[in-house]
CSV table of N, CA and C in Angstrom, one decimal:
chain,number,residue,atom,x,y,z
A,191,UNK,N,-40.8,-5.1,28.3
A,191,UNK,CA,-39.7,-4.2,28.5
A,191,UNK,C,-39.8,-3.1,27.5
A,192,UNK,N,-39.4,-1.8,28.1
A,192,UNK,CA,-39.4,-0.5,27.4
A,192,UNK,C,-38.3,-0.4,26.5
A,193,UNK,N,-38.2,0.6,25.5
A,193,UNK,CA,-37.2,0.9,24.7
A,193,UNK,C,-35.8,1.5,26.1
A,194,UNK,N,-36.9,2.7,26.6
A,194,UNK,CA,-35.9,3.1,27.8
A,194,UNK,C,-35.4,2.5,28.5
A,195,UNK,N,-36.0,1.1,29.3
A,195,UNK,CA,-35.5,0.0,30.3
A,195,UNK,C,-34.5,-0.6,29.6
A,196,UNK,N,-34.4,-0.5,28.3
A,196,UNK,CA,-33.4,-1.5,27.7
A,196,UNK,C,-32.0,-0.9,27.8
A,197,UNK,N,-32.3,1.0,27.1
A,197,UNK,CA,-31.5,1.9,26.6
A,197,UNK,C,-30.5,2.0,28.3
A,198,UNK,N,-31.7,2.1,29.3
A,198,UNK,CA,-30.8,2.4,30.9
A,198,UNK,C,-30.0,1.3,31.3
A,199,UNK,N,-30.6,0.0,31.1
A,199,UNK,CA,-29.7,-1.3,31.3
A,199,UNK,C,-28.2,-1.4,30.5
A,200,UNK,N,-28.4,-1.1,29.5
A,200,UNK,CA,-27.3,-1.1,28.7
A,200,UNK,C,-26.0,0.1,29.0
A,201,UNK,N,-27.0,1.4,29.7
A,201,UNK,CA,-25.9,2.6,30.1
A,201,UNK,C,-24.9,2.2,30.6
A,202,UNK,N,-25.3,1.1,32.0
A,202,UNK,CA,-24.3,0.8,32.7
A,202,UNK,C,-23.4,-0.6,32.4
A,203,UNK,N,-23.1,-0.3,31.1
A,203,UNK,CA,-22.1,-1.5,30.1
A,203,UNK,C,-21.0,-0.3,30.0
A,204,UNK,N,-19.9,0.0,30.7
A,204,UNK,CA,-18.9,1.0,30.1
A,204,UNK,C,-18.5,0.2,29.0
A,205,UNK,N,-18.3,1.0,27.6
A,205,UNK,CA,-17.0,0.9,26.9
A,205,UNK,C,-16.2,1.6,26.7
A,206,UNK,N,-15.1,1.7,25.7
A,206,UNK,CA,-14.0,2.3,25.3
A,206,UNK,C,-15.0,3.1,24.0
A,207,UNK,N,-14.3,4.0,23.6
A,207,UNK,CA,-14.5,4.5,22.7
A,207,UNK,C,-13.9,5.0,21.3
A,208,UNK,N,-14.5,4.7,20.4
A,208,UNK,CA,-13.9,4.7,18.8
A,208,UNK,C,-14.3,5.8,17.5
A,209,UNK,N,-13.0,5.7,16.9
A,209,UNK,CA,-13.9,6.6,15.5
A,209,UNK,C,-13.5,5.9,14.5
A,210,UNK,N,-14.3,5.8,13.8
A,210,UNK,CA,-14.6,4.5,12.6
A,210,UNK,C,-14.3,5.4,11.5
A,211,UNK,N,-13.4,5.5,10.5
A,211,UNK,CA,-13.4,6.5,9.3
A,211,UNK,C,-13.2,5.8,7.9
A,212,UNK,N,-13.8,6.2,7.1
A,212,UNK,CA,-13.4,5.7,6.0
A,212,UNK,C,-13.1,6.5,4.6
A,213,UNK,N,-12.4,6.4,3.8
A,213,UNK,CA,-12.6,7.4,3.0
A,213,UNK,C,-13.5,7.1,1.5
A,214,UNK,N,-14.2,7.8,0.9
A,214,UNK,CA,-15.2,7.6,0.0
A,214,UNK,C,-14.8,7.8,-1.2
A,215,UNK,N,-14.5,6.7,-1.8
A,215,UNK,CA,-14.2,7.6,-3.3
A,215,UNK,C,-14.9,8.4,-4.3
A,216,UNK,N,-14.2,9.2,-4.8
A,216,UNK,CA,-14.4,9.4,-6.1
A,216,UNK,C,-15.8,9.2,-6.4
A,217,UNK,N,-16.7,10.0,-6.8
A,217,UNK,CA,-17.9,9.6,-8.0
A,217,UNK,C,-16.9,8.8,-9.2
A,218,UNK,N,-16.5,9.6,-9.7
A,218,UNK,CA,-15.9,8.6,-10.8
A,218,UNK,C,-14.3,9.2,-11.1
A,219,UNK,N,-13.8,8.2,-10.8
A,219,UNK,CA,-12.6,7.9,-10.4
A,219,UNK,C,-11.5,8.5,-12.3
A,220,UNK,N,-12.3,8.2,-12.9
A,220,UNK,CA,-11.4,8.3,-14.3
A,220,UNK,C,-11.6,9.7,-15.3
A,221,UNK,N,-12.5,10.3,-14.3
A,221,UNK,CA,-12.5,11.9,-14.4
A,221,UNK,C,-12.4,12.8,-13.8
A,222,UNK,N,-10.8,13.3,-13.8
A,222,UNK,CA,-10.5,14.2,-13.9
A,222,UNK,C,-10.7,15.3,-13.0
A,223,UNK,N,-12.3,16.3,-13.7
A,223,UNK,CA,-13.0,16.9,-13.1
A,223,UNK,C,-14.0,16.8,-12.0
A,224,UNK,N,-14.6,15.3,-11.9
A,224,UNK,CA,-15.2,14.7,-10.9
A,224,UNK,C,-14.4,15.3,-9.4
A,225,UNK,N,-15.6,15.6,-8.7
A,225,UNK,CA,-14.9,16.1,-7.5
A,225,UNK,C,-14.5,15.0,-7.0
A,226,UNK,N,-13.2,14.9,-5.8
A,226,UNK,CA,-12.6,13.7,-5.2
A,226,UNK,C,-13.3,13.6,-4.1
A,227,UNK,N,-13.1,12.2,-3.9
A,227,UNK,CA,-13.2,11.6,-2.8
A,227,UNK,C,-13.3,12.1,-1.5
A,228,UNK,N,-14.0,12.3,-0.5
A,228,UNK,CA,-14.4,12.6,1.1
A,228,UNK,C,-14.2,11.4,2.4
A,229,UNK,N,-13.6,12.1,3.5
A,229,UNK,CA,-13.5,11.7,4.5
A,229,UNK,C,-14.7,11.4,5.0
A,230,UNK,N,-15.3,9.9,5.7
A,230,UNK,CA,-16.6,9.4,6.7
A,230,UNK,C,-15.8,9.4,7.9
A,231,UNK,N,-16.2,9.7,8.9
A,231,UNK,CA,-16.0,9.4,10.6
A,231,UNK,C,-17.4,9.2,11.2
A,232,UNK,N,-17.1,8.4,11.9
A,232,UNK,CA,-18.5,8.5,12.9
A,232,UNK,C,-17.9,8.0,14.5
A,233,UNK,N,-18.3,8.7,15.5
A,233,UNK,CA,-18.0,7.7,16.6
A,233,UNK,C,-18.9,6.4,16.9
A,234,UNK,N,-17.9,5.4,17.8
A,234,UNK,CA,-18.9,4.1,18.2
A,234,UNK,C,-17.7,3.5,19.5
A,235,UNK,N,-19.3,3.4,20.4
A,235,UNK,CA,-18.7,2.3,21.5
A,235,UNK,C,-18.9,1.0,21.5
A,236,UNK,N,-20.2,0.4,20.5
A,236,UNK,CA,-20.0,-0.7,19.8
A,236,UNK,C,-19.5,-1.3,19.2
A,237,UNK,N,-17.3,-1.7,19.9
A,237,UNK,CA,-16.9,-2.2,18.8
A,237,UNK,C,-16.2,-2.9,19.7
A,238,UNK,N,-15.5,-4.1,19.1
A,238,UNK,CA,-15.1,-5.3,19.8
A,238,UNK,C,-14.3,-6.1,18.8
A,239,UNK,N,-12.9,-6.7,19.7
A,239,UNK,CA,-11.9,-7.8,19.3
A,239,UNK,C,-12.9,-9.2,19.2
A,240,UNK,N,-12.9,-9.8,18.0
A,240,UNK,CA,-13.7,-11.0,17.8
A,240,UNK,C,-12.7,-12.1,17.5
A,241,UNK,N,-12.0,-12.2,17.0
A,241,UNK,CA,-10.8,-13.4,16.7
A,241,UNK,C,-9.3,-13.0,16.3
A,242,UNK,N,-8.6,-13.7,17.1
A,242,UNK,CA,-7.1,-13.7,16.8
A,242,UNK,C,-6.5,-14.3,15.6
A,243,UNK,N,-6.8,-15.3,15.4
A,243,UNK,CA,-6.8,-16.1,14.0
A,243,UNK,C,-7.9,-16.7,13.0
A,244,UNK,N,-8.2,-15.6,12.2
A,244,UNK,CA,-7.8,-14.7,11.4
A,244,UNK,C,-7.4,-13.4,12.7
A,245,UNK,N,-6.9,-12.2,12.6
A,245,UNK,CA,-7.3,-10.7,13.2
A,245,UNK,C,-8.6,-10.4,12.5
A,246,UNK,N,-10.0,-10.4,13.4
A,246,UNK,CA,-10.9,-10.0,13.0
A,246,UNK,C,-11.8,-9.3,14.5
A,247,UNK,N,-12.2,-7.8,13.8
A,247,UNK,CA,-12.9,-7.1,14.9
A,247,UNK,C,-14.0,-6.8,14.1
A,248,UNK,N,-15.5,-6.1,15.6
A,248,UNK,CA,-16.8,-5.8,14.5
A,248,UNK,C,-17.0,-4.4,15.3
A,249,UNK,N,-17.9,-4.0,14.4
A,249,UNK,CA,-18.1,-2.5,14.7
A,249,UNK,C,-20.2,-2.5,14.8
A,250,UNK,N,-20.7,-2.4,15.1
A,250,UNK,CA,-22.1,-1.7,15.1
A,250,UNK,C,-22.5,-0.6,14.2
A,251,UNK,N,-23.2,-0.5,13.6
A,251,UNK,CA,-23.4,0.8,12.3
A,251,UNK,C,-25.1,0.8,12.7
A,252,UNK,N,-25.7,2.2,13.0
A,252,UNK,CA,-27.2,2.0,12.8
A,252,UNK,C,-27.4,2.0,11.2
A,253,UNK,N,-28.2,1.3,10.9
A,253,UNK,CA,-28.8,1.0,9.6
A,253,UNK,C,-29.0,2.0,9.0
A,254,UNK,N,-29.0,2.7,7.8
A,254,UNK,CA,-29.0,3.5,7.3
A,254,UNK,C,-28.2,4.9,7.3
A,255,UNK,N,-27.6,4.6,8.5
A,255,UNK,CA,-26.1,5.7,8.6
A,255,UNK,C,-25.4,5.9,7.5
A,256,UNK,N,-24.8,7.4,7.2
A,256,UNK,CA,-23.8,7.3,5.9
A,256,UNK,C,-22.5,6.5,6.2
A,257,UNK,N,-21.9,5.8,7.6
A,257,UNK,CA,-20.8,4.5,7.7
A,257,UNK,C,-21.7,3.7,7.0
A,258,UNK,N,-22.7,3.3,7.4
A,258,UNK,CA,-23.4,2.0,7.2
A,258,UNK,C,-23.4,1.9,4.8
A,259,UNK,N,-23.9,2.9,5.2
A,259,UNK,CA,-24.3,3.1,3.5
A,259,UNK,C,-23.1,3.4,2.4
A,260,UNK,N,-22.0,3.6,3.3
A,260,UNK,CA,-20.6,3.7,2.6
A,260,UNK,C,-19.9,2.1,2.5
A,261,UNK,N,-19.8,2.0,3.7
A,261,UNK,CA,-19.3,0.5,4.1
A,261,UNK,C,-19.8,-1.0,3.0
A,262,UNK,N,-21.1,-0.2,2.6
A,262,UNK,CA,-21.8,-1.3,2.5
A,262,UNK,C,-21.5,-1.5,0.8
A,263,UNK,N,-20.7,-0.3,0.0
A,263,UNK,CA,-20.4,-0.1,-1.4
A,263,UNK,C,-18.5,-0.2,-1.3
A,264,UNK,N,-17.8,0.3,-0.2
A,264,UNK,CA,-16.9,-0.3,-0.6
A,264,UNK,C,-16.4,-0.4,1.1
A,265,UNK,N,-15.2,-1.4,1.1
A,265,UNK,CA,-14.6,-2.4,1.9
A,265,UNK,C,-14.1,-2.0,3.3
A,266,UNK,N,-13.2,-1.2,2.8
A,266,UNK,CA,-12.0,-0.7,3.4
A,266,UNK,C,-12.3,0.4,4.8
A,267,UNK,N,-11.8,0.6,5.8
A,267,UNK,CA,-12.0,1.3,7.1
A,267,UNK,C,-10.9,1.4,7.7
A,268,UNK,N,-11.3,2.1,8.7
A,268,UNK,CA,-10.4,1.9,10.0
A,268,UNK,C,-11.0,2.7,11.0
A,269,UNK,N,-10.2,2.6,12.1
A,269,UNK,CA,-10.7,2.7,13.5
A,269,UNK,C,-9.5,3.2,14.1
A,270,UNK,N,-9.7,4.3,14.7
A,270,UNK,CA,-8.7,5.0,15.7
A,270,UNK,C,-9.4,4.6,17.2
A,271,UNK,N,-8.5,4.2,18.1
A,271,UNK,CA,-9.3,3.7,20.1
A,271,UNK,C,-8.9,5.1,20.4
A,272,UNK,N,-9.5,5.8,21.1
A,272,UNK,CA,-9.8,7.2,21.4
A,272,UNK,C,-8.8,7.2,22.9
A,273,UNK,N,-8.1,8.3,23.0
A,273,UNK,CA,-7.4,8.5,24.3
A,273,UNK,C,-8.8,9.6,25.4
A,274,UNK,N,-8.3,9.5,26.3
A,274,UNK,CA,-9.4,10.2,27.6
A,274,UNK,C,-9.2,11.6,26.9
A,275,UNK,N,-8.3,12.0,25.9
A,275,UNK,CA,-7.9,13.9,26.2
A,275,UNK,C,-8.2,13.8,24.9
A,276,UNK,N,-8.9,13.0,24.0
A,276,UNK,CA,-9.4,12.9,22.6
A,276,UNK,C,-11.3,13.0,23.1
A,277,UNK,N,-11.6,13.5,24.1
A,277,UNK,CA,-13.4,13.3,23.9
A,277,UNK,C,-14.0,14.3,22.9
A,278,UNK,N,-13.0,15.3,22.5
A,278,UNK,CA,-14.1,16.4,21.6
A,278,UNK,C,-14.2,15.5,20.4
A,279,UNK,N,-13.1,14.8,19.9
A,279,UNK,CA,-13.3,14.5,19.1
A,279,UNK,C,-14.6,13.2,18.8
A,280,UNK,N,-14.9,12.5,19.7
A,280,UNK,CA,-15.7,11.6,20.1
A,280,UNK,C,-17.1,12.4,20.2
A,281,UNK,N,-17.4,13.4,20.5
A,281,UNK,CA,-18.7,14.8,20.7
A,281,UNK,C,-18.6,15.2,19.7
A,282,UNK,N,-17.8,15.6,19.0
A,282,UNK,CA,-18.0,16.0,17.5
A,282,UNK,C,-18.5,15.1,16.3
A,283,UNK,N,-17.5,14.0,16.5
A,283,UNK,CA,-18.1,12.8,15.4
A,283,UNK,C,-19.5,12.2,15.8
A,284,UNK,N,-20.3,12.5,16.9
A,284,UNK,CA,-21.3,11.5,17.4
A,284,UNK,C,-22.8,12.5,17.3
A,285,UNK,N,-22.5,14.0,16.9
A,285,UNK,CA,-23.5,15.1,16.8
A,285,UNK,C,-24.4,14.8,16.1
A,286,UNK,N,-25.9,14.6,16.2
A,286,UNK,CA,-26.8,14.5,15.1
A,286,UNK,C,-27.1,15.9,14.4
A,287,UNK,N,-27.5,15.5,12.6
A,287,UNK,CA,-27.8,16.8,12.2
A,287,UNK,C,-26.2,17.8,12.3
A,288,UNK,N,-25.2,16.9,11.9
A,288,UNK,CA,-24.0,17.9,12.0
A,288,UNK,C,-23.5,18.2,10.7
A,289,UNK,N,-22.2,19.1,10.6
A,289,UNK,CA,-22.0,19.6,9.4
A,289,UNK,C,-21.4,18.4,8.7
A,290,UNK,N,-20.9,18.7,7.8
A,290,UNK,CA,-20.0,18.0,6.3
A,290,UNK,C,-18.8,17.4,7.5
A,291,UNK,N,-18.9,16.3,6.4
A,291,UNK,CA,-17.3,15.3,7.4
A,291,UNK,C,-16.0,16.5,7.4
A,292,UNK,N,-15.9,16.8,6.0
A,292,UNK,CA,-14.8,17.7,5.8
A,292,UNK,C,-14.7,18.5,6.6
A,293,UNK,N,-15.5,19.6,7.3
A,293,UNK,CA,-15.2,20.5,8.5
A,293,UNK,C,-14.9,19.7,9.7
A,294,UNK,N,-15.3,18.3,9.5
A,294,UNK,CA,-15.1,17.8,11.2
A,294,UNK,C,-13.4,17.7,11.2
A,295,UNK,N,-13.2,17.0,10.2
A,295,UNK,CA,-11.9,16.6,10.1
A,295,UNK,C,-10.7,17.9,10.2
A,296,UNK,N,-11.4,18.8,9.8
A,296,UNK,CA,-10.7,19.7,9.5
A,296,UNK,C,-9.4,20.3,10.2
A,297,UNK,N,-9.3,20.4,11.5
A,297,UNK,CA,-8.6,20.9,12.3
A,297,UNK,C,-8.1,19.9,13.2
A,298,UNK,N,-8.6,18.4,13.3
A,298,UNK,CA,-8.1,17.1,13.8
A,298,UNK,C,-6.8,16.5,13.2
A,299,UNK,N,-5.2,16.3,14.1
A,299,UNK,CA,-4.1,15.7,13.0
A,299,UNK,C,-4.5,14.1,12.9
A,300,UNK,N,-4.5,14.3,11.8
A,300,UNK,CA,-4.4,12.7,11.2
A,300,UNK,C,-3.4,11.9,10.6
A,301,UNK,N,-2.9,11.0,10.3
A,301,UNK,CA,-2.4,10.3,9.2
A,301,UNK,C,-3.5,9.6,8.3
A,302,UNK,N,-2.8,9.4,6.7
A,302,UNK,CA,-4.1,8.5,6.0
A,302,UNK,C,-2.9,7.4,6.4
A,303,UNK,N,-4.3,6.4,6.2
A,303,UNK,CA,-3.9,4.7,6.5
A,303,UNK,C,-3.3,4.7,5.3
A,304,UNK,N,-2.0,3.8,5.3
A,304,UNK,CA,-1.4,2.8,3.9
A,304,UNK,C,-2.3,2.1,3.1
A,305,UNK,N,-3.2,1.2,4.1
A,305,UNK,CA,-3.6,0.1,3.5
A,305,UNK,C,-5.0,0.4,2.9
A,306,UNK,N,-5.6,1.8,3.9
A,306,UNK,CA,-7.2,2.0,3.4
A,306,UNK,C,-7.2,3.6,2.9
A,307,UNK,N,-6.2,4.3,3.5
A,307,UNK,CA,-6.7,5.3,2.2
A,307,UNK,C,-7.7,6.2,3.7
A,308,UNK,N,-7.7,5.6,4.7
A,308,UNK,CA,-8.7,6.6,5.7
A,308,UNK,C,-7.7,6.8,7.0
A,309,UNK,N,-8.5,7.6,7.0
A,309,UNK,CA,-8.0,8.8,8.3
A,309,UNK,C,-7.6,8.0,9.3
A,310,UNK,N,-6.7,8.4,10.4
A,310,UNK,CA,-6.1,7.5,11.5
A,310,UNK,C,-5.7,8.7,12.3
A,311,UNK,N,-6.3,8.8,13.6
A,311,UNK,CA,-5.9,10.3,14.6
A,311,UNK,C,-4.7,10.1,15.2
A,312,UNK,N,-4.2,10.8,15.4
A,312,UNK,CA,-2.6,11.2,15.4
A,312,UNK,C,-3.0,11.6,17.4
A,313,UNK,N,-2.2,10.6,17.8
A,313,UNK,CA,-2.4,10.6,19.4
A,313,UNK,C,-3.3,9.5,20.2
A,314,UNK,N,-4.2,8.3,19.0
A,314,UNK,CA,-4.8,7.3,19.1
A,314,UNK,C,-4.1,6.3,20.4
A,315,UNK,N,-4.8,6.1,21.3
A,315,UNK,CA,-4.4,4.8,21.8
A,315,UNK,C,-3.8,3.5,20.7
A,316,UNK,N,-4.6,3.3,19.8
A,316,UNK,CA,-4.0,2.1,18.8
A,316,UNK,C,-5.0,2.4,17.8
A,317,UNK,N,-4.9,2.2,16.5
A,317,UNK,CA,-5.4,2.6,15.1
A,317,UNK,C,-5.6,1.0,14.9
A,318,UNK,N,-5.8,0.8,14.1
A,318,UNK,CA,-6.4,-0.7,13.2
A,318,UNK,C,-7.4,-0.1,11.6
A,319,UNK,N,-6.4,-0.8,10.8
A,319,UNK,CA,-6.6,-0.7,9.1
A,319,UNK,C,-7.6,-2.0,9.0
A,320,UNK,N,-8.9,-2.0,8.3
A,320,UNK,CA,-9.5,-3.2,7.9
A,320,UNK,C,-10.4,-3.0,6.6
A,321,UNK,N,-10.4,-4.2,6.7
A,321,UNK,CA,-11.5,-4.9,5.1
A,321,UNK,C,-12.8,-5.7,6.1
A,322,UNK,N,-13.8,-4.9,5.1
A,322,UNK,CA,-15.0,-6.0,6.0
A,322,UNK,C,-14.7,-7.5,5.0
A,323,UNK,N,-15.0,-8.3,6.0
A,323,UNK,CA,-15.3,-9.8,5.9
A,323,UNK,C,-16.6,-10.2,5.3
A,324,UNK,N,-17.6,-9.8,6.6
A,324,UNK,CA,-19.0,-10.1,6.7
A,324,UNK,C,-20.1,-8.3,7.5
A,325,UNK,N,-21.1,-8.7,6.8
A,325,UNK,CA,-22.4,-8.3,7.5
A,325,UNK,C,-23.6,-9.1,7.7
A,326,UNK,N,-23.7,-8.4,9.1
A,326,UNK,CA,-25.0,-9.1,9.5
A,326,UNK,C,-25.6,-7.9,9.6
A,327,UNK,N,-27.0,-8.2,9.5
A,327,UNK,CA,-28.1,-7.2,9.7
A,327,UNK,C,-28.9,-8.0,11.2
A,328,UNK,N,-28.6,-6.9,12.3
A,328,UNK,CA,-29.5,-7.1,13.6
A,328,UNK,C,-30.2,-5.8,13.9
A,329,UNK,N,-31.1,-6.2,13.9
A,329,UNK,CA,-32.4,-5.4,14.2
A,329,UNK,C,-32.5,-3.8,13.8
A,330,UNK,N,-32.2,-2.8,14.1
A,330,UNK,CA,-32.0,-1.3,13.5
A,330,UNK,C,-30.1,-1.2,13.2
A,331,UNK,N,-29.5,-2.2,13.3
A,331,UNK,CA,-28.1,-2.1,13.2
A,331,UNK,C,-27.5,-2.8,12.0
A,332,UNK,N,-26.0,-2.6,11.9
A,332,UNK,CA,-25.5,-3.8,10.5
A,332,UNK,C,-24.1,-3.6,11.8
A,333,UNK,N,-23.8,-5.1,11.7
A,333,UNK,CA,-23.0,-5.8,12.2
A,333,UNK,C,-21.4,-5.8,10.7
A,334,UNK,N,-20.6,-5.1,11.4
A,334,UNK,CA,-19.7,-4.9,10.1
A,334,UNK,C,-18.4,-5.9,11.0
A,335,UNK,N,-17.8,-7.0,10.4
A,335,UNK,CA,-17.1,-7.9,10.9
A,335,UNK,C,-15.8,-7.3,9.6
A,336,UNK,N,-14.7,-7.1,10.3
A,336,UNK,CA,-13.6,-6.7,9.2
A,336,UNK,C,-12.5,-7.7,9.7
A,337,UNK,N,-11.7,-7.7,9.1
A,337,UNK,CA,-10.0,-8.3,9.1
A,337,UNK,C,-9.3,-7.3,9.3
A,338,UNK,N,-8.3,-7.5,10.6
A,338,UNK,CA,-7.5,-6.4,10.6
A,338,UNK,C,-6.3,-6.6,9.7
A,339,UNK,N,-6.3,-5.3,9.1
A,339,UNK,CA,-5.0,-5.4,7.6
A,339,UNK,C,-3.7,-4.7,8.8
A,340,UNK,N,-4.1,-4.0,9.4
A,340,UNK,CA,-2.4,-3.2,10.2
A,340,UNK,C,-2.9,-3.1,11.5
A,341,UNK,N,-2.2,-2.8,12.7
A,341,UNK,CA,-2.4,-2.7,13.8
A,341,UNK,C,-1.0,-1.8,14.9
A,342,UNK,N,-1.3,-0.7,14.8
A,342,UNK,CA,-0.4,-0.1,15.6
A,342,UNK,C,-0.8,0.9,16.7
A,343,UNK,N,0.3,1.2,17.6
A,343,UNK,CA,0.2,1.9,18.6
A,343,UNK,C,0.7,3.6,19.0
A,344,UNK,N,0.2,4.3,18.3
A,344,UNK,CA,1.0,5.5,17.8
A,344,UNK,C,1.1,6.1,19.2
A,345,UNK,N,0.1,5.7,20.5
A,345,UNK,CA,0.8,7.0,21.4
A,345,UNK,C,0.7,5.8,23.2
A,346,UNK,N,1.0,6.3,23.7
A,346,UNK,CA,1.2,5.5,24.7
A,346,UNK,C,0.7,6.3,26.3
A,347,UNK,N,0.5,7.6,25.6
A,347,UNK,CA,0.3,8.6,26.9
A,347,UNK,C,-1.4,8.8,27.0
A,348,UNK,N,-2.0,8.6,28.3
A,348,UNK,CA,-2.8,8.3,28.6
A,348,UNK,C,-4.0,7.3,29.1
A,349,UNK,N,-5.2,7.4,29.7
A,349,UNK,CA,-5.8,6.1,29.4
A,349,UNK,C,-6.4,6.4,28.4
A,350,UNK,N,-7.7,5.3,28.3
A,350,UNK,CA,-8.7,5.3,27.6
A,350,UNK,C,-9.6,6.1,27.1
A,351,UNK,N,-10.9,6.7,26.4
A,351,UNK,CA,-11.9,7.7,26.9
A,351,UNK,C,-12.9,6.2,26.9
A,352,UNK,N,-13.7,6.6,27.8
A,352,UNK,CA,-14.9,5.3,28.3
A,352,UNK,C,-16.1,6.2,27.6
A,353,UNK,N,-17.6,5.2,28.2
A,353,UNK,CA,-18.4,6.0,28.0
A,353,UNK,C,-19.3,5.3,28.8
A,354,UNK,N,-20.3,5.6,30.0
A,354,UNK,CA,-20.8,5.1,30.7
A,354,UNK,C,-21.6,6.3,31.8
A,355,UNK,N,-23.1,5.2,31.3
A,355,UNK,CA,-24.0,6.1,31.9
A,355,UNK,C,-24.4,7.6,30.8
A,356,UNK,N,-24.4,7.3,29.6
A,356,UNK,CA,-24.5,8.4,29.0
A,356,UNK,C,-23.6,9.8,29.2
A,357,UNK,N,-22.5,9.4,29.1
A,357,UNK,CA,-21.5,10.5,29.4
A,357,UNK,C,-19.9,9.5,29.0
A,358,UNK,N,-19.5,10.9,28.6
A,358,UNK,CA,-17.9,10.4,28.5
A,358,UNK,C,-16.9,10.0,29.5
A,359,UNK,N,-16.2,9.3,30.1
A,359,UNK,CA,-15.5,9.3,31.2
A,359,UNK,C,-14.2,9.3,31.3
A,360,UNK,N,-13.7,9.1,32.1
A,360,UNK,CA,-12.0,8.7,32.2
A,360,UNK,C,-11.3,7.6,33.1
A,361,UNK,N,-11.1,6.9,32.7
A,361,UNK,CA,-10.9,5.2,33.7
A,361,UNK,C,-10.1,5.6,34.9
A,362,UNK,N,-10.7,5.1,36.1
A,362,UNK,CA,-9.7,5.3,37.2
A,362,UNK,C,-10.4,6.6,37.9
């Protein structure tokens, strides 16, 4: 089996789609002049409810990604579920070779999370605050397993944004 027979088999898996954000602190936190801390987003449709008791969901990171390489020094994340009328933002976070997080974010409304300190899109299907638990390393990926710390529903208008067949969709 090909890389592409695998990549085409898998097109036709619709998921929902996500932006994983986290915020990065500080080089060094107890000066002053040190520039602050930066916003990470990335999109992912590799992400999934894994247990109710504990609340624990996982996310997919390709290995060496700056999520992957942030995640992996400190804990804390979250995940906005993307509405159908939210895809720019899903095309913007998913660009290779793109600018600085800070311009992505830029003109996107957010709230920051309570619990993590990261960005939460304002119009989200449902947001979810987490702490990773565990990582696994599979094959070019890191398996990021978190605990959900909050879980809310800030909008109710709309469906989903999917992603199937290499393209963004809209359910229904």
């Amino acid at each position: 089996m090909s890389n592409d027979e695998f990549r085409a088999a898998m097109s036709r898996l619709a998921a929902g789609v996500v932006l994983v954000t986290a915020h990065e602190p500080p080089l060094d936190p107890d000066d002053p002049m040190a520039p602050g801390g930066e916003d990470v987003g990335m999109t992912a449709t590799a992400f999934m409810s894994v247990s109710l008791d504990p609340p624990l969901v996982l996310v997919s990171l390709r290995t060496g990604a700056r999520m992957d390489d942030l995640l992996a020094e400190q804990p804390l994340w979250a995940v906005s579920v993307l509405a159908e009328s939210q895809r720019h933002i899903a095309g913007r976070f998913a660009m290779k070779g793109r600018i600085s997080d800070r311009l992505l974010f830029e003109d996107i409304p957010y709230a920051r999370g309570a619990a993590t300190g990261a960005p939460l899109v304002r119009g989200a299907l449902a947001t979810l605050e987490c702490r990773t638990e565990q990582t696994v390393a599979a094959g070019d990926h890191t398996l990021v397993v978190g605990r959900v710390l909050t879980a809310e529903l800030p909008s109710a208008d709309g469906g989903p944004l999917m992603y199937f067949r290499g393209r963004y969709r809209q359910l229904g």
